[in-house]
mmCIF file of C-alpha atoms in Angstrom:
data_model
loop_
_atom_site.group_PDB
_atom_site.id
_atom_site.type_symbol
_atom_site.label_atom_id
_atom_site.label_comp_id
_atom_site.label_asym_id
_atom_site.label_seq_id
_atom_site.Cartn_x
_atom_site.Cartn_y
_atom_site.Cartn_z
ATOM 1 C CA UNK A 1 0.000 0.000 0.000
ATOM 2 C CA UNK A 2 1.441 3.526 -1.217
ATOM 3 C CA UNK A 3 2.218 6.579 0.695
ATOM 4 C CA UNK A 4 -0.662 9.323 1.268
ATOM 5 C CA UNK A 5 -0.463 11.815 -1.910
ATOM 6 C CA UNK A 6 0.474 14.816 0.025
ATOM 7 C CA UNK A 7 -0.760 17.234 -2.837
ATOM 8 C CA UNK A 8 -4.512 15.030 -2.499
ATOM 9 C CA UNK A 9 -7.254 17.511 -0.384
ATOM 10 C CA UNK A 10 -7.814 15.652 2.271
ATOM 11 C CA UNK A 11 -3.477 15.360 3.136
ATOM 12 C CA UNK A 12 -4.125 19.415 2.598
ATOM 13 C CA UNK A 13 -7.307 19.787 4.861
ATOM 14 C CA UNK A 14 -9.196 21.303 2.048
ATOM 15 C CA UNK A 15 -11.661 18.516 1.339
ATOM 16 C CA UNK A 16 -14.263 19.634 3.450
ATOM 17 C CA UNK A 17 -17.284 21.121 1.759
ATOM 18 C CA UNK A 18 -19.356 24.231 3.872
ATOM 19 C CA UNK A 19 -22.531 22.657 1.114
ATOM 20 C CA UNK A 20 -22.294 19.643 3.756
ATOM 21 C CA UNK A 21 -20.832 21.220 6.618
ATOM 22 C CA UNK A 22 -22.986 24.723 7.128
ATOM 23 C CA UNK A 23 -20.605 26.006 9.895
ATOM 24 C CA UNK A 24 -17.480 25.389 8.227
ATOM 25 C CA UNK A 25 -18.498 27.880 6.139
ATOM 26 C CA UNK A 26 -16.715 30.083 3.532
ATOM 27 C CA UNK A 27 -14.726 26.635 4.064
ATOM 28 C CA UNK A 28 -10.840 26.043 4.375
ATOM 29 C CA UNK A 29 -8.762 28.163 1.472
ATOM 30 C CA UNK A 30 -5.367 26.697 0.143
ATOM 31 C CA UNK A 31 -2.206 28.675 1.756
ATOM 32 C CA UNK A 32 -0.651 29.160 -1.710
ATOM 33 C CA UNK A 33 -1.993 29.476 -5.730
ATOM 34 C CA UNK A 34 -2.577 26.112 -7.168
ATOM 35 C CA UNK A 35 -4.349 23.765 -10.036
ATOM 36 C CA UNK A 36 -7.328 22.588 -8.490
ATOM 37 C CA UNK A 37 -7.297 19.313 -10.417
ATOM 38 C CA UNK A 38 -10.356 16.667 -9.394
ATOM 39 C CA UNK A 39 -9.204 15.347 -5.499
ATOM 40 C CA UNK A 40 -5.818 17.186 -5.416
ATOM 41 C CA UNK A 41 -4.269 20.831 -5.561
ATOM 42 C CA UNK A 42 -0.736 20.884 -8.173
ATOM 43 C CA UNK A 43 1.520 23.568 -8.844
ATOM 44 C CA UNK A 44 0.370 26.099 -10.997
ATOM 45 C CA UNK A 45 2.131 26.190 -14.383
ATOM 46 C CA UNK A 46 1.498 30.337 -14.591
ATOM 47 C CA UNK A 47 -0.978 32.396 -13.035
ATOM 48 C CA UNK A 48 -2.731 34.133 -16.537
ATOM 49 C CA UNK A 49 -5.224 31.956 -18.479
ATOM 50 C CA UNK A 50 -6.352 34.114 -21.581
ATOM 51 C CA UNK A 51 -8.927 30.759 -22.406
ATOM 52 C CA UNK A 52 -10.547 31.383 -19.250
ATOM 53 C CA UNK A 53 -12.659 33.518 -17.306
ATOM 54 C CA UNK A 54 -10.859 35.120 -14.046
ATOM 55 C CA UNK A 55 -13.143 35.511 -11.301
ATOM 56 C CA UNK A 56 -12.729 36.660 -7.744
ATOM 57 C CA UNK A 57 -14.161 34.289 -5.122
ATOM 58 C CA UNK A 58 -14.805 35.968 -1.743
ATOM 59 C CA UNK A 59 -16.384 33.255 -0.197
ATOM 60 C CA UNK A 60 -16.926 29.095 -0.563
ATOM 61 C CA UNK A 61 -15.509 29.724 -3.889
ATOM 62 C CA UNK A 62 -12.387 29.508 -2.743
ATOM 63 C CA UNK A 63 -12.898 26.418 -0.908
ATOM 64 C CA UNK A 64 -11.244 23.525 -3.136
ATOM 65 C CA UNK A 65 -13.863 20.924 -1.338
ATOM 66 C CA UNK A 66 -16.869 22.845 -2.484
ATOM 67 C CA UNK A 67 -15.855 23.564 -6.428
ATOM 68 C CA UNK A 68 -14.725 19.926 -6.380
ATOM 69 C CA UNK A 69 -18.645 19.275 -5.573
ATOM 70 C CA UNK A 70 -19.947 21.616 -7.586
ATOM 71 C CA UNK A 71 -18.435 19.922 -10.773
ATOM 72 C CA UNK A 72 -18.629 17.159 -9.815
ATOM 73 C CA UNK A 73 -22.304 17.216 -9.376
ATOM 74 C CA UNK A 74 -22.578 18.736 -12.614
ATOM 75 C CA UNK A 75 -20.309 15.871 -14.300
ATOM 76 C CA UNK A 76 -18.218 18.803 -15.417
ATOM 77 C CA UNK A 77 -14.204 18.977 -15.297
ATOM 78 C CA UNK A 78 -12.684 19.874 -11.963
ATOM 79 C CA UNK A 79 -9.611 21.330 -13.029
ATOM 80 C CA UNK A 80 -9.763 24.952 -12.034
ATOM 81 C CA UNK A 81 -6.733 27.271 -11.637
ATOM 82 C CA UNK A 82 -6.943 28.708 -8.508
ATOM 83 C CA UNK A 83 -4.297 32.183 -8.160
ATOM 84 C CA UNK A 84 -3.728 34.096 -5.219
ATOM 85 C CA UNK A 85 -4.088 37.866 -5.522
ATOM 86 C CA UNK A 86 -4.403 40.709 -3.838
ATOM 87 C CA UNK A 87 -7.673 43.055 -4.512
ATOM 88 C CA UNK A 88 -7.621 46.436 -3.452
ATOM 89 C CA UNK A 89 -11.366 48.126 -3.458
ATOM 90 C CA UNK A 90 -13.989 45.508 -1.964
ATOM 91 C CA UNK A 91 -14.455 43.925 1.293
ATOM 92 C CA UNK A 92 -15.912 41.015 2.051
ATOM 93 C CA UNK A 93 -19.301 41.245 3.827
ATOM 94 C CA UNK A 94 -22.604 39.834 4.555
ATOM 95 C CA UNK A 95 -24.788 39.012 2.105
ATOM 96 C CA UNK A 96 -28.340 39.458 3.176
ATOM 97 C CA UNK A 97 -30.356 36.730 2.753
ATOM 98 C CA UNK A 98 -30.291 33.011 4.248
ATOM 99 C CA UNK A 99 -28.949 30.596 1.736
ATOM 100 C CA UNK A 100 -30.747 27.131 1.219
ATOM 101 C CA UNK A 101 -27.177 25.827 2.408
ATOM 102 C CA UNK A 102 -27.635 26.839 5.958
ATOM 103 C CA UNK A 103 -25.688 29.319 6.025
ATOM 104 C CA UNK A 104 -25.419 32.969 5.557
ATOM 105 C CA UNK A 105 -22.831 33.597 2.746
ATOM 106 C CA UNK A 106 -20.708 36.111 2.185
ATOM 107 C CA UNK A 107 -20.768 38.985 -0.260
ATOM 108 C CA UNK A 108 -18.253 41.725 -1.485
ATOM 109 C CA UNK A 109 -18.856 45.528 -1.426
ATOM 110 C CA UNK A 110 -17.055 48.598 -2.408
ATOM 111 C CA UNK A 111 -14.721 49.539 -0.243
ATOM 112 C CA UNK A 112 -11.703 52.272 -1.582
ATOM 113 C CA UNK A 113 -8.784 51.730 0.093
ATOM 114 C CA UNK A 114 -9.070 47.802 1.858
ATOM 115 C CA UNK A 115 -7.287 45.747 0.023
ATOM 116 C CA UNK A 116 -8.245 41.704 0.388
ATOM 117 C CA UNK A 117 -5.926 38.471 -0.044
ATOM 118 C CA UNK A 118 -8.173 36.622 -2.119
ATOM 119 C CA UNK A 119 -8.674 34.056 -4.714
ATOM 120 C CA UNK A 120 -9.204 34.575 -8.504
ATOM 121 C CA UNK A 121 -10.666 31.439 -10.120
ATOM 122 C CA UNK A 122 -9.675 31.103 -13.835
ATOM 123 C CA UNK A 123 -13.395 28.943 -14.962
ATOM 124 C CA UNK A 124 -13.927 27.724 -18.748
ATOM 125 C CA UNK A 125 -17.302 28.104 -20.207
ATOM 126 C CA UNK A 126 -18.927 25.022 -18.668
ATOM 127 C CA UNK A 127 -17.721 25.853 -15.080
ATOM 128 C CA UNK A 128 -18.569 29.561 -15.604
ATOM 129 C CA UNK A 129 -22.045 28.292 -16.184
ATOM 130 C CA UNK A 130 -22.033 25.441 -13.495
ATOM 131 C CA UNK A 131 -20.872 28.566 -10.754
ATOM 132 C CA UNK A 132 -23.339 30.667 -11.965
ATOM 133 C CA UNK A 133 -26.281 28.457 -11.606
ATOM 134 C CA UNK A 134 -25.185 27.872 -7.838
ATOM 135 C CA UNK A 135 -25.306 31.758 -7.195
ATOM 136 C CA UNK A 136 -28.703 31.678 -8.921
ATOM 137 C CA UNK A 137 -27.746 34.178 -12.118
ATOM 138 C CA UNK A 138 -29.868 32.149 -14.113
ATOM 139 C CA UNK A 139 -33.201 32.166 -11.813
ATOM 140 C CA UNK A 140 -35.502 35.635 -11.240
ATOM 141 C CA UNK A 141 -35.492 34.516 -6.974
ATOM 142 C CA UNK A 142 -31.875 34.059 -7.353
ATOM 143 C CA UNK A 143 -29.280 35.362 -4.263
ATOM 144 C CA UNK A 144 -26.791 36.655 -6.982
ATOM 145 C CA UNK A 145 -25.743 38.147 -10.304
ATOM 146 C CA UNK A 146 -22.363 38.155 -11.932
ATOM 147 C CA UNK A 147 -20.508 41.513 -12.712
ATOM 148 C CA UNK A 148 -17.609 42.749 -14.108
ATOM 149 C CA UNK A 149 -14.567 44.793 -12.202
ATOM 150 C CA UNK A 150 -12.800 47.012 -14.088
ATOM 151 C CA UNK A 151 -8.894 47.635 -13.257
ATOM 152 C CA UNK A 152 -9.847 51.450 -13.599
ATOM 153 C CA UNK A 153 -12.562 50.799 -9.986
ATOM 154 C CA UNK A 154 -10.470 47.546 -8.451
ATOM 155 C CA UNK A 155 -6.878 46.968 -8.615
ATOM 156 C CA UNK A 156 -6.216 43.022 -8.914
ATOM 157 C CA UNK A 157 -2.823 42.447 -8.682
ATOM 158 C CA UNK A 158 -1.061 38.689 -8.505
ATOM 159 C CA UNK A 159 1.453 36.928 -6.813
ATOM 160 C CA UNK A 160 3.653 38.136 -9.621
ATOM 161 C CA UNK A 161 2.924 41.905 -9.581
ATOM 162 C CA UNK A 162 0.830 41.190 -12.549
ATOM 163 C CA UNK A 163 -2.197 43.244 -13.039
ATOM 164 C CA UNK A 164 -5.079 42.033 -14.554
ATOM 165 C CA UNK A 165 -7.228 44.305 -16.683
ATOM 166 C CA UNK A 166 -10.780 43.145 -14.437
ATOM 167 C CA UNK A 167 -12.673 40.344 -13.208
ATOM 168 C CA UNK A 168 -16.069 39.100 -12.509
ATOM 169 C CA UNK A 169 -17.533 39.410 -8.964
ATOM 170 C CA UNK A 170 -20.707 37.657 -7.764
ATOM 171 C CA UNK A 171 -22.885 40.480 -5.655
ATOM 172 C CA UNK A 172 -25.656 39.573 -3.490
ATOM 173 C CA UNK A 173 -28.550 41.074 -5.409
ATOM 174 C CA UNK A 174 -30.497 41.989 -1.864
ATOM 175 C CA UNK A 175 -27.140 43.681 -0.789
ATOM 176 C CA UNK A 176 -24.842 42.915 2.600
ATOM 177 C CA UNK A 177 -25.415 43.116 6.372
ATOM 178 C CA UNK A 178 -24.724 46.614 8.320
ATOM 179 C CA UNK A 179 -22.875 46.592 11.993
ATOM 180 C CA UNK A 180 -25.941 49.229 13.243
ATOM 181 C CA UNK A 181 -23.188 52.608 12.225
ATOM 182 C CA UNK A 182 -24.533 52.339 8.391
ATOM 183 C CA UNK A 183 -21.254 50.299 7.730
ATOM 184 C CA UNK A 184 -21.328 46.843 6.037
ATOM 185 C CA UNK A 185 -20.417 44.177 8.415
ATOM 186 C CA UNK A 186 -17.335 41.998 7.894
ATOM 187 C CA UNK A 187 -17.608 38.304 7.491
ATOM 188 C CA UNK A 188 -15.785 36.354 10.488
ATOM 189 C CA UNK A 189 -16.553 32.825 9.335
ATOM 190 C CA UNK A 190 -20.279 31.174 9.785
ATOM 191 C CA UNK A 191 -20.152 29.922 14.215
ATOM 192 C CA UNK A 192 -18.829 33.696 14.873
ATOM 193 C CA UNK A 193 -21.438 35.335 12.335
ATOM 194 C CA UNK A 194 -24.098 33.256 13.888
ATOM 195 C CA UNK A 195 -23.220 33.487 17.333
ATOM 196 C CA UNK A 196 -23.657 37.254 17.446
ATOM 197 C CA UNK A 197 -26.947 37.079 14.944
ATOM 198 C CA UNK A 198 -28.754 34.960 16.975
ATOM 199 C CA UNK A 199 -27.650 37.144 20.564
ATOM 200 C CA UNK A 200 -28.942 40.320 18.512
ATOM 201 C CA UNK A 201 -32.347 39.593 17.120
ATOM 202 C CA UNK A 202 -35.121 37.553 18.896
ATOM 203 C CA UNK A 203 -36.593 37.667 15.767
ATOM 204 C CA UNK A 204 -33.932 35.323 14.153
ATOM 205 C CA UNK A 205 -34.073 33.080 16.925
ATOM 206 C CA UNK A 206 -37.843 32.509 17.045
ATOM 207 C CA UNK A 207 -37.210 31.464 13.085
ATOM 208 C CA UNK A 208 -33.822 29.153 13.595
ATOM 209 C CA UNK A 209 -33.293 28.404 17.080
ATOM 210 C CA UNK A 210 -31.089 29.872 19.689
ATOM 211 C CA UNK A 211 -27.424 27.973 18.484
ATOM 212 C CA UNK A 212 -25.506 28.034 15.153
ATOM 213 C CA UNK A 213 -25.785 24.626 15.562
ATOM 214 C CA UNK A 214 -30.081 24.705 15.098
ATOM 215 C CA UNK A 215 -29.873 27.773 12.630
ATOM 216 C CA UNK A 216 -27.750 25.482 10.176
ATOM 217 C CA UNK A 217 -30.390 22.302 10.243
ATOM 218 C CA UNK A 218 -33.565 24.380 10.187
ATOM 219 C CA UNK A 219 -32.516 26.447 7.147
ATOM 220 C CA UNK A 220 -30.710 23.684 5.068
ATOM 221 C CA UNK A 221 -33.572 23.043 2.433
ATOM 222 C CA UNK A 222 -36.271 24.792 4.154
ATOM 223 C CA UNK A 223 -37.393 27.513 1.387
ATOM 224 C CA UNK A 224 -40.142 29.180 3.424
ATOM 225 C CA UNK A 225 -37.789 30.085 6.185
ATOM 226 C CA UNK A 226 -35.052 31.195 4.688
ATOM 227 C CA UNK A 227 -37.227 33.343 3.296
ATOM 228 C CA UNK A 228 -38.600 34.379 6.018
ATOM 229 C CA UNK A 229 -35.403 35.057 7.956
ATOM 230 C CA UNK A 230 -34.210 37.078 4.645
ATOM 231 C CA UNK A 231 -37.564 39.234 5.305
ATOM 232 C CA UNK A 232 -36.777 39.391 8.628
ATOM 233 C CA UNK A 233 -32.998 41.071 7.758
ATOM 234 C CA UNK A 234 -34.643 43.765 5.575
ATOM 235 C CA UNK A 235 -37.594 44.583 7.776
ATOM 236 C CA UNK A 236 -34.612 45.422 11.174
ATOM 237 C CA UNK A 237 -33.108 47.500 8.517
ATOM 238 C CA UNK A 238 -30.340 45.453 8.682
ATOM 239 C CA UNK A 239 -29.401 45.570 4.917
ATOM 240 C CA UNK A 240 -27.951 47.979 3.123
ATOM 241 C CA UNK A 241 -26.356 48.434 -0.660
ATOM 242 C CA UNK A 242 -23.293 47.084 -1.345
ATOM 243 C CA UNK A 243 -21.797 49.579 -4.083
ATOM 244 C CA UNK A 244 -21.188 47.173 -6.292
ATOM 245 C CA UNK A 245 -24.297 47.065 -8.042
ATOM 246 C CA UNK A 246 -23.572 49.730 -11.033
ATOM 247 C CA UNK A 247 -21.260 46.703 -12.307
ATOM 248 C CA UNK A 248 -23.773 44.578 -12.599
#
């Protein structure tokens, strides 16, 4: 019997999808750039694909585990350059509404002057189109549509001092969270964000229970309270624009 394959995700701890584990949520993120290549994470020959799309995942996106399940579910190839870079003019926030998950994803917004360590994900066509029916681009109740960044609004620059020209974006089409000061709230990982949710709003807690644990099993699937708890986000006054949506 062979040794482990170091470069396989579970050797890396990046196997883990947030689709089946709510709480792990935006999901564990590779240290370095790599190829993304079915069950294991290579070295990248170069970090520029002109034959594919570049675009910048702020949340389980960046998570090997969950775009290995997302092709995979759609039967379609799960080699995916993934390419560390650093993005200066968006955050990443809230989005506001409850995902059929069980979780409450994240979401960028404009924000001159932060600059974010995040992932750009080089998709062909058919994974461009498998991604964007997961945000729901495709469906009128979807949580998200695709836009583009321009260099000129959002500096992306790589690992190599490259600069790319743009990239796409998913943004929450309901906009992000606020702290209560009119300021979009940051995204500390799903047990944090839930913990101090559920302490907040009685509201929330009448709809998904009092732990992160509960709110996690009584959203997964359940339409009508997601929903509901969505409402519930808008009608505190809790949501706010996230700037991004002139890209759109």
């Amino acid at each position: 019997m062979g040794a482990p394959d170091p470069r396989s995700l579970d050797a890396l701890g990046l196997a883990e999808a947030p689709r089946d584990h709510p709480l792990s949520y935006p999901g564990a993120w590779p240290e370095e750039s790599g190829l993304l290549d079915g069950d294991r994470l290579l070295p990248l020959p170069r970090l520029v694909y002109e034959d594919r799309v570049p675009v910048v995942a702020v949340g389980s996106n960046a998570c090997p585990g969950q775009l290995r399940h997302k092709m995979a579910e759609s039967e379609v190839s799960g080699t995916i350059p993934m390419v560390k870079a650093r993005v200066a003019g968006i955050g990443v926030g809230v989005s506001a509404h409850v995902s059929l998950m069980g979780y409450v994803s994240a979401s960028p917004f404009h924000a001159p002057g932060v600059v974010s360590e995040l992932f750009v994900t080089w998709l062909d066509s058919d994974q461009l189109a498998v991604v964007d029916r997961s945000e729901g681009v495709f469906s009128a109740t979807g949580a998200y549509d695709r836009a583009w960044l321009p260099s000129s609004d959002v500096r992306i620059e790589l690992e190599s001092g490259e600069l790319l020209p743009g990239a796409h974006v998913y943004v929450n089409r309901r906009g992000v969270l606020q702290d209560g000061a009119g300021v979009p709230r940051a995204h500390p990982g799903e047990q944090a964000l839930l913990v101090s949710l559920l302490a907040a709003f009685p509201r929330l807690r009448e709809l998904f229970g009092d732990t992160p644990e509960e709110f996690c099993a009584r959203a997964r699937s359940d339409r009508a309270r997601c929903s509901l708890g969505t409402r519930m986000f808008a009608e505190e006054r809790l949501t706010m624009t996230s700037g991004l949506e002139r890209y759109v």
